[in-house]
Amino acid sequence: FKDRKIAIIGSGLIGQSWAMIFASVGYKVTIYDILQPQIDNALKQAEAQLKSLSEKGLLRGKLSADQQFSCISGCTDIKETVKGAFFLQECIPENLEIKKSLYKQLDEIVDDNIIISSSTSTFMPSQFSSDMKHRSQVLVSHPVNPPYYVPLVEIVPSEHTKTEFPIATRALMSEVGQKPVVLTREIEGFALNRIQYAILNECWHLIADGILSVKDIDSVMSDGLGMRYAFLGPMETTHLNAEGFLSYCERYSKTINGVSQTFKPVPKMEGPVMEKVAKELEEMCPLEDLEKRRKWRDNCLTLLSQMKKDL
Ligand code: NAD
């Protein structure tokens, strides 16, 4: 067990996951929410999930499920929640006005040492921290859903963030078993979504131009590129696909550039193509089956992350 305390603000899906991740190595975690039932539910869910992970032999860390759960508590007072914490992970809804108003409130109650880390997927840290007295303590730690099984965390400082805070955050994330990457500066979409959007845009064009069906496009990723990418990134993939990267460039850079010249401008995801994609996706997975399919996905990711650890 550790003496140090971590505050979680917002106890929805992501707040619950962070609580379990930080408790896995024995941090004292206090979760806060504006709605008491959300806190009660987060505690109930965390207890049930830790128990079930333990039964399946998938629990993180060396502490038992009961010991890990004993590290997590709820609190309905935000001041009490942040008091004495060295790290705060904000997990409230993705709405800039709501975030700004919380950060204003935090600005009045935090000390000068706590790292204030946001889970936001889309907002750059300067967008909600610029007006704060404590803006040098704010950064983004963007997780990937579901964070307990997909370890990447993108750490994004603003231009005001003290240089030691991304470094300390990276160390904390590694300690709890996540895989942090630190961006040198903020950029729209960070890295993961920039890459994801580039893929989505090209998929859109291939569908819109009638070249592949939705199902077959997904197969290109899940049965092809994605199988490699679960183990190697695109850069190391190139390195292995030739006699090193220089040889890859010598062999393929002209072709890559030529094909890339045929890419179309950034599409807008709307209109008849949007309707067609929705129809095909709903044939593959009806809306009433989404929850079942999400459970299946989480199970696959659990097995994959277990396998990656064992490799
Ligand atoms: P959620 O809607 O499940 O939970 C948000 C919680 O915040 C709710 O319990 C709500 O009651 C609470 N809340 C609202 N206002 C609050 C306030 N002022 N103070 C304290 N609590 C407040 O949302 P989520 O899916 O857990 O997402 C949280 C954050 O994580 C968002 O910024 C989101 O972009 C980011 N994120 C989500 C995912 C994902 O896939 N869900 C992935 C990565 C990052």
Coordinates of C-alpha atoms and ligand atoms in Angstrom, one line a residue:
F1 CA 0.0 0.0 0.0
K2 CA 1.1 3.6 -0.6
D3 CA 0.5 6.6 1.5
R4 CA 0.0 8.9 -1.4
K5 CA -3.5 10.0 -2.5
I6 CA -5.0 10.4 -5.9
A7 CA -8.3 12.3 -6.6
I8 CA -10.7 11.3 -9.3
I9 CA -13.2 13.9 -10.3
G10 CA -16.2 12.4 -12.2
S11 CA -17.1 8.8 -11.6
G12 CA -18.5 7.6 -14.9
L13 CA -17.0 4.9 -17.1
I14 CA -13.5 6.5 -17.3
G15 CA -13.4 7.6 -13.7
Q16 CA -14.1 4.1 -12.5
S17 CA -11.4 2.6 -14.7
W18 CA -8.8 5.1 -13.5
A19 CA -9.8 4.3 -9.9
M20 CA -9.1 0.6 -10.4
I21 CA -5.8 1.3 -12.3
F22 CA -4.4 3.5 -9.5
A23 CA -5.6 1.2 -6.8
S24 CA -3.9 -1.8 -8.5
V25 CA -0.6 -0.7 -7.0
G26 CA -2.1 0.5 -3.7
Y27 CA -2.6 4.3 -4.2
K28 CA -5.3 5.8 -2.0
V29 CA -8.0 6.8 -4.5
T30 CA -10.9 9.1 -3.7
I31 CA -13.6 9.5 -6.2
Y32 CA -15.9 12.5 -6.4
D33 CA -19.0 13.2 -8.5
I34 CA -21.7 15.8 -8.4
L35 CA -24.2 12.9 -8.3
Q36 CA -24.1 10.7 -5.2
P37 CA -25.6 7.7 -7.1
Q38 CA -22.8 7.8 -9.6
I39 CA -20.2 7.5 -6.8
D40 CA -22.2 4.6 -5.3
N41 CA -22.4 2.9 -8.6
A42 CA -18.7 3.4 -9.4
L43 CA -17.8 1.8 -6.1
K44 CA -20.2 -1.1 -6.7
Q45 CA -18.9 -1.6 -10.2
A46 CA -15.2 -1.4 -9.1
E47 CA -15.8 -4.0 -6.4
A48 CA -17.6 -6.4 -8.8
Q49 CA -15.1 -5.9 -11.6
L50 CA -12.1 -6.4 -9.3
K51 CA -13.6 -9.6 -8.0
S52 CA -14.4 -10.9 -11.4
L53 CA -10.9 -10.0 -12.8
S54 CA -9.4 -11.8 -9.8
E55 CA -11.5 -14.9 -10.4
K56 CA -10.3 -15.0 -14.0
G57 CA -6.7 -14.5 -13.0
L58 CA -6.6 -11.1 -14.8
L59 CA -6.3 -8.8 -11.8
R60 CA -3.5 -6.3 -12.1
G61 CA -0.8 -5.8 -9.4
K62 CA 0.1 -7.9 -6.5
L63 CA -2.6 -6.9 -4.0
S64 CA -5.8 -9.0 -3.7
A65 CA -9.1 -7.7 -5.1
D66 CA -10.3 -6.9 -1.6
Q67 CA -7.1 -5.0 -0.8
Q68 CA -7.3 -3.0 -4.0
F69 CA -11.0 -2.2 -3.4
S70 CA -10.1 -1.0 0.2
C71 CA -7.9 1.6 -1.5
I72 CA -10.9 3.2 -3.2
S73 CA -13.3 5.5 -1.4
G74 CA -16.1 7.9 -2.4
C75 CA -16.5 11.6 -1.3
T76 CA -19.2 14.1 -2.0
D77 CA -17.1 17.1 -1.1
I78 CA -14.7 18.3 -3.8
K79 CA -12.5 20.2 -1.3
E80 CA -12.1 17.0 0.8
T81 CA -11.4 15.0 -2.3
V82 CA -8.5 17.1 -3.5
K83 CA -7.0 17.7 -0.1
G84 CA -3.6 16.0 0.3
A85 CA -3.7 14.5 -3.2
F86 CA -0.5 14.7 -5.3
F87 CA -2.4 13.8 -8.5
L88 CA -5.9 14.6 -9.8
Q89 CA -7.5 12.8 -12.8
E90 CA -10.5 14.7 -14.1
C91 CA -13.1 12.5 -15.8
I92 CA -16.2 14.7 -16.3
P93 CA -18.3 14.9 -19.5
E94 CA -16.7 16.0 -22.8
N95 CA -18.2 19.5 -22.7
L96 CA -15.9 22.5 -22.8
E97 CA -18.2 24.8 -20.7
I98 CA -18.6 22.1 -18.0
K99 CA -14.9 21.5 -18.0
K100 CA -14.0 25.2 -17.8
S101 CA -16.4 25.7 -14.8
L102 CA -14.8 22.8 -13.0
Y103 CA -11.3 24.1 -13.6
K104 CA -12.3 27.5 -12.3
Q105 CA -13.6 25.8 -9.1
L106 CA -10.4 23.7 -8.8
D107 CA -8.3 26.8 -9.3
E108 CA -9.6 28.1 -5.9
I109 CA -9.1 24.9 -3.9
V110 CA -5.9 23.2 -5.2
D111 CA -2.4 23.6 -3.7
D112 CA 0.7 24.5 -5.8
N113 CA 2.0 21.0 -6.2
I114 CA -0.9 18.8 -7.3
I115 CA -0.8 17.7 -11.0
I116 CA -4.2 18.3 -12.6
S117 CA -4.7 15.8 -15.3
S118 CA -7.7 15.7 -17.7
S119 CA -9.0 12.6 -19.4
T120 CA -10.3 14.7 -22.3
S121 CA -10.3 13.1 -25.8
T122 CA -10.7 16.2 -27.8
F123 CA -9.8 19.4 -25.9
M124 CA -6.3 20.8 -25.8
P125 CA -5.2 21.7 -22.2
S126 CA -4.9 25.4 -23.0
Q127 CA -8.6 25.5 -23.9
F128 CA -9.6 25.0 -20.3
S129 CA -6.6 26.0 -18.3
S130 CA -5.4 29.3 -19.8
D131 CA -7.3 31.5 -17.4
M132 CA -6.2 29.6 -14.3
K133 CA -3.7 30.7 -11.6
H134 CA -2.6 27.1 -11.5
R135 CA -2.3 26.6 -15.2
S136 CA 1.3 25.4 -14.9
Q137 CA -0.1 22.3 -13.1
V138 CA -2.6 21.3 -15.9
L139 CA -2.0 18.7 -18.6
V140 CA -4.0 16.0 -20.4
S141 CA -3.6 12.3 -19.8
H142 CA -5.9 10.8 -22.5
P143 CA -6.7 7.2 -22.0
V144 CA -8.1 4.7 -24.6
N145 CA -11.3 3.0 -23.9
P146 CA -11.4 0.5 -22.0
P147 CA -8.3 1.8 -20.2
Y148 CA -8.0 -1.2 -17.9
Y149 CA -7.2 -3.3 -21.0
V150 CA -5.8 -0.8 -23.5
P151 CA -2.8 0.7 -21.8
L152 CA -1.9 3.7 -24.0
V153 CA -2.1 7.1 -22.4
E154 CA -1.3 10.3 -24.3
I155 CA 0.2 12.9 -22.0
V156 CA -0.2 16.4 -23.5
P157 CA 1.2 19.6 -21.8
S158 CA 0.1 23.1 -22.7
E159 CA 2.7 25.8 -23.3
H160 CA 2.2 26.8 -19.7
T161 CA 2.7 23.3 -18.1
K162 CA 5.8 23.0 -15.9
T163 CA 8.3 20.7 -17.6
E164 CA 8.5 18.4 -14.6
F165 CA 4.8 17.5 -14.6
P166 CA 4.6 15.5 -17.8
I167 CA 7.7 13.6 -16.7
A168 CA 6.2 12.8 -13.3
T169 CA 2.9 11.8 -14.9
R170 CA 4.7 9.5 -17.3
A171 CA 6.5 7.9 -14.3
L172 CA 3.1 7.4 -12.5
M173 CA 1.4 6.0 -15.6
S174 CA 4.3 3.5 -16.1
E175 CA 4.2 2.5 -12.4
V176 CA 0.5 1.6 -12.6
G177 CA 1.0 -0.4 -15.8
Q178 CA -0.2 2.0 -18.5
K179 CA 1.9 2.8 -21.6
P180 CA 2.4 6.6 -21.6
V181 CA 3.6 8.6 -24.5
V182 CA 4.4 12.3 -24.0
L183 CA 3.7 14.9 -26.8
T184 CA 6.2 17.8 -26.8
R185 CA 3.3 20.3 -27.3
E186 CA -0.5 20.3 -27.7
I187 CA -2.0 19.6 -31.1
E188 CA -5.6 19.1 -32.2
G189 CA -6.6 15.4 -31.9
F190 CA -3.3 14.6 -30.1
A191 CA -1.6 11.6 -31.9
L192 CA -4.1 8.7 -31.6
N193 CA -7.1 10.5 -33.0
R194 CA -5.1 12.2 -35.8
I195 CA -4.0 8.8 -37.0
Q196 CA -7.5 7.3 -36.4
Y197 CA -9.1 10.1 -38.4
A198 CA -6.6 9.6 -41.3
I199 CA -7.7 6.0 -41.4
L200 CA -11.4 6.8 -41.2
N201 CA -11.1 9.4 -44.0
E202 CA -9.5 6.9 -46.4
C203 CA -12.1 4.2 -45.4
W204 CA -14.8 6.7 -46.1
H205 CA -13.5 7.4 -49.6
L206 CA -13.1 3.7 -50.4
I207 CA -16.7 3.1 -49.4
A208 CA -18.1 6.2 -51.1
D209 CA -16.3 5.2 -54.4
G210 CA -17.8 1.7 -54.2
I211 CA -14.4 0.0 -53.9
L212 CA -15.1 -2.0 -50.8
S213 CA -18.1 -2.7 -48.6
V214 CA -18.1 -1.6 -44.9
K215 CA -17.6 -5.2 -43.8
D216 CA -14.6 -5.7 -46.1
I217 CA -13.0 -2.4 -45.1
D218 CA -13.1 -3.5 -41.5
S219 CA -11.6 -6.8 -42.5
V220 CA -8.6 -4.9 -44.1
M221 CA -7.9 -3.6 -40.6
S222 CA -8.9 -6.4 -38.3
D223 CA -7.6 -9.3 -40.4
G224 CA -4.7 -7.4 -42.0
L225 CA -3.0 -4.2 -40.8
G226 CA -4.5 -4.4 -37.3
M227 CA -3.0 -7.8 -36.6
R228 CA 0.5 -6.4 -37.1
Y229 CA -0.3 -3.2 -35.4
A230 CA -1.3 -4.9 -32.1
F231 CA 2.4 -5.8 -31.8
L232 CA 4.4 -3.5 -34.0
G233 CA 3.8 0.2 -34.9
P234 CA 3.7 1.3 -38.5
M235 CA 7.3 2.6 -38.3
E236 CA 8.8 -0.7 -37.1
T237 CA 6.6 -2.5 -39.6
T238 CA 8.4 -0.7 -42.4
H239 CA 11.8 -1.5 -40.9
L240 CA 11.0 -5.2 -40.9
N241 CA 9.4 -5.2 -44.3
A242 CA 12.8 -4.4 -46.0
E243 CA 16.4 -4.6 -44.9
G244 CA 15.8 -1.7 -42.5
F245 CA 14.1 1.6 -42.9
L246 CA 16.6 3.1 -45.4
S247 CA 16.1 0.1 -47.6
Y248 CA 12.3 0.4 -47.2
C249 CA 12.5 4.1 -48.3
E250 CA 14.7 3.2 -51.3
R251 CA 12.3 0.5 -52.4
Y252 CA 8.9 2.0 -51.6
S253 CA 9.0 5.8 -51.0
K254 CA 8.2 6.6 -54.6
T255 CA 5.3 4.3 -54.7
I256 CA 4.0 5.6 -51.4
N257 CA 4.2 9.1 -52.6
G258 CA 2.5 8.2 -55.9
V259 CA -0.4 6.5 -54.2
S260 CA -0.7 9.2 -51.7
Q261 CA -1.0 11.8 -54.5
T262 CA -4.3 10.1 -55.4
F263 CA -5.8 10.6 -51.9
K264 CA -8.9 12.7 -52.0
P265 CA -9.6 15.9 -49.9
V266 CA -10.9 15.5 -46.3
P267 CA -14.5 14.3 -46.5
K268 CA -17.5 15.4 -44.4
M269 CA -19.2 12.4 -42.8
E270 CA -22.7 13.2 -43.8
G271 CA -25.4 12.6 -46.5
P272 CA -26.2 9.3 -48.4
V273 CA -22.8 7.7 -47.8
M274 CA -23.3 8.2 -44.0
E275 CA -26.8 6.5 -44.4
K276 CA -25.3 3.6 -46.3
V277 CA -22.5 3.1 -43.8
A278 CA -25.0 3.1 -40.9
K279 CA -27.2 0.6 -42.7
E280 CA -24.4 -1.8 -43.3
L281 CA -23.0 -1.5 -39.8
E282 CA -26.5 -2.1 -38.3
E283 CA -26.7 -5.3 -40.4
M284 CA -23.4 -6.4 -39.0
C285 CA -24.4 -5.4 -35.4
P286 CA -28.0 -4.3 -34.7
L287 CA -28.2 -1.4 -32.3
E288 CA -29.9 -3.6 -29.7
D289 CA -26.8 -5.8 -29.7
L290 CA -24.2 -3.0 -29.2
E291 CA -23.8 -3.8 -25.5
K292 CA -23.3 -7.5 -26.2
R293 CA -20.7 -6.7 -28.8
R294 CA -18.9 -4.3 -26.5
K295 CA -18.6 -7.0 -23.9
W296 CA -17.2 -9.3 -26.6
R297 CA -14.7 -6.6 -27.6
D298 CA -13.6 -6.1 -24.0
N299 CA -13.1 -9.8 -23.6
C300 CA -11.0 -9.9 -26.8
L301 CA -8.9 -7.0 -25.6
T302 CA -8.4 -8.7 -22.2
L303 CA -7.1 -11.8 -23.9
L304 CA -4.9 -9.8 -26.2
S305 CA -3.4 -7.7 -23.4
Q306 CA -2.8 -10.9 -21.4
M307 CA -1.1 -12.5 -24.4
K308 CA 1.1 -9.4 -25.0
K309 CA 2.2 -9.6 -21.3
D310 CA 3.2 -13.2 -21.7
L311 CA 5.1 -12.8 -25.0
Ligands
NAD1 P1 -19.4 9.7 -18.3 O1 -20.5 10.5 -18.8 O2 -19.6 8.2 -18.2 O3 -19.1 10.2 -16.8 C1 -19.0 11.6 -16.4 C2 -19.2 11.7 -15.0 O4 -18.9 13.0 -14.6 C3 -20.7 11.5 -14.6 O5 -20.7 10.5 -13.5 C4 -21.2 12.8 -14.1 O6 -22.2 12.8 -13.1 C5 -19.9 13.5 -13.6 N1 -19.9 14.9 -13.6 C6 -20.5 15.8 -14.4 N2 -20.2 17.1 -14.1 C7 -19.3 17.0 -13.0 C8 -18.7 17.9 -12.2 N3 -18.8 19.2 -12.4 N4 -17.9 17.5 -11.2 C9 -17.8 16.1 -10.9 N5 -18.4 15.2 -11.6 C10 -19.2 15.6 -12.7 O7 -18.1 10.1 -19.1 P2 -16.9 9.2 -19.5 O8 -17.2 8.4 -20.7 O9 -16.4 8.6 -18.3 O10 -15.8 10.3 -20.0 C11 -15.2 11.2 -19.1 C12 -14.0 11.9 -19.8 O11 -13.1 10.9 -20.3 C13 -14.4 12.8 -21.0 O12 -13.6 13.9 -21.0 C14 -14.1 11.9 -22.2 O13 -13.8 12.6 -23.4 C15 -12.9 11.1 -21.7 N6 -12.7 9.9 -22.4 C16 -13.7 9.0 -22.6 C17 -13.5 7.8 -23.3 C18 -14.6 6.9 -23.6 O14 -14.5 6.1 -24.5 N7 -15.7 6.9 -22.8 C19 -12.2 7.5 -23.8 C20 -11.1 8.4 -23.5 C21 -11.4 9.6 -22.8

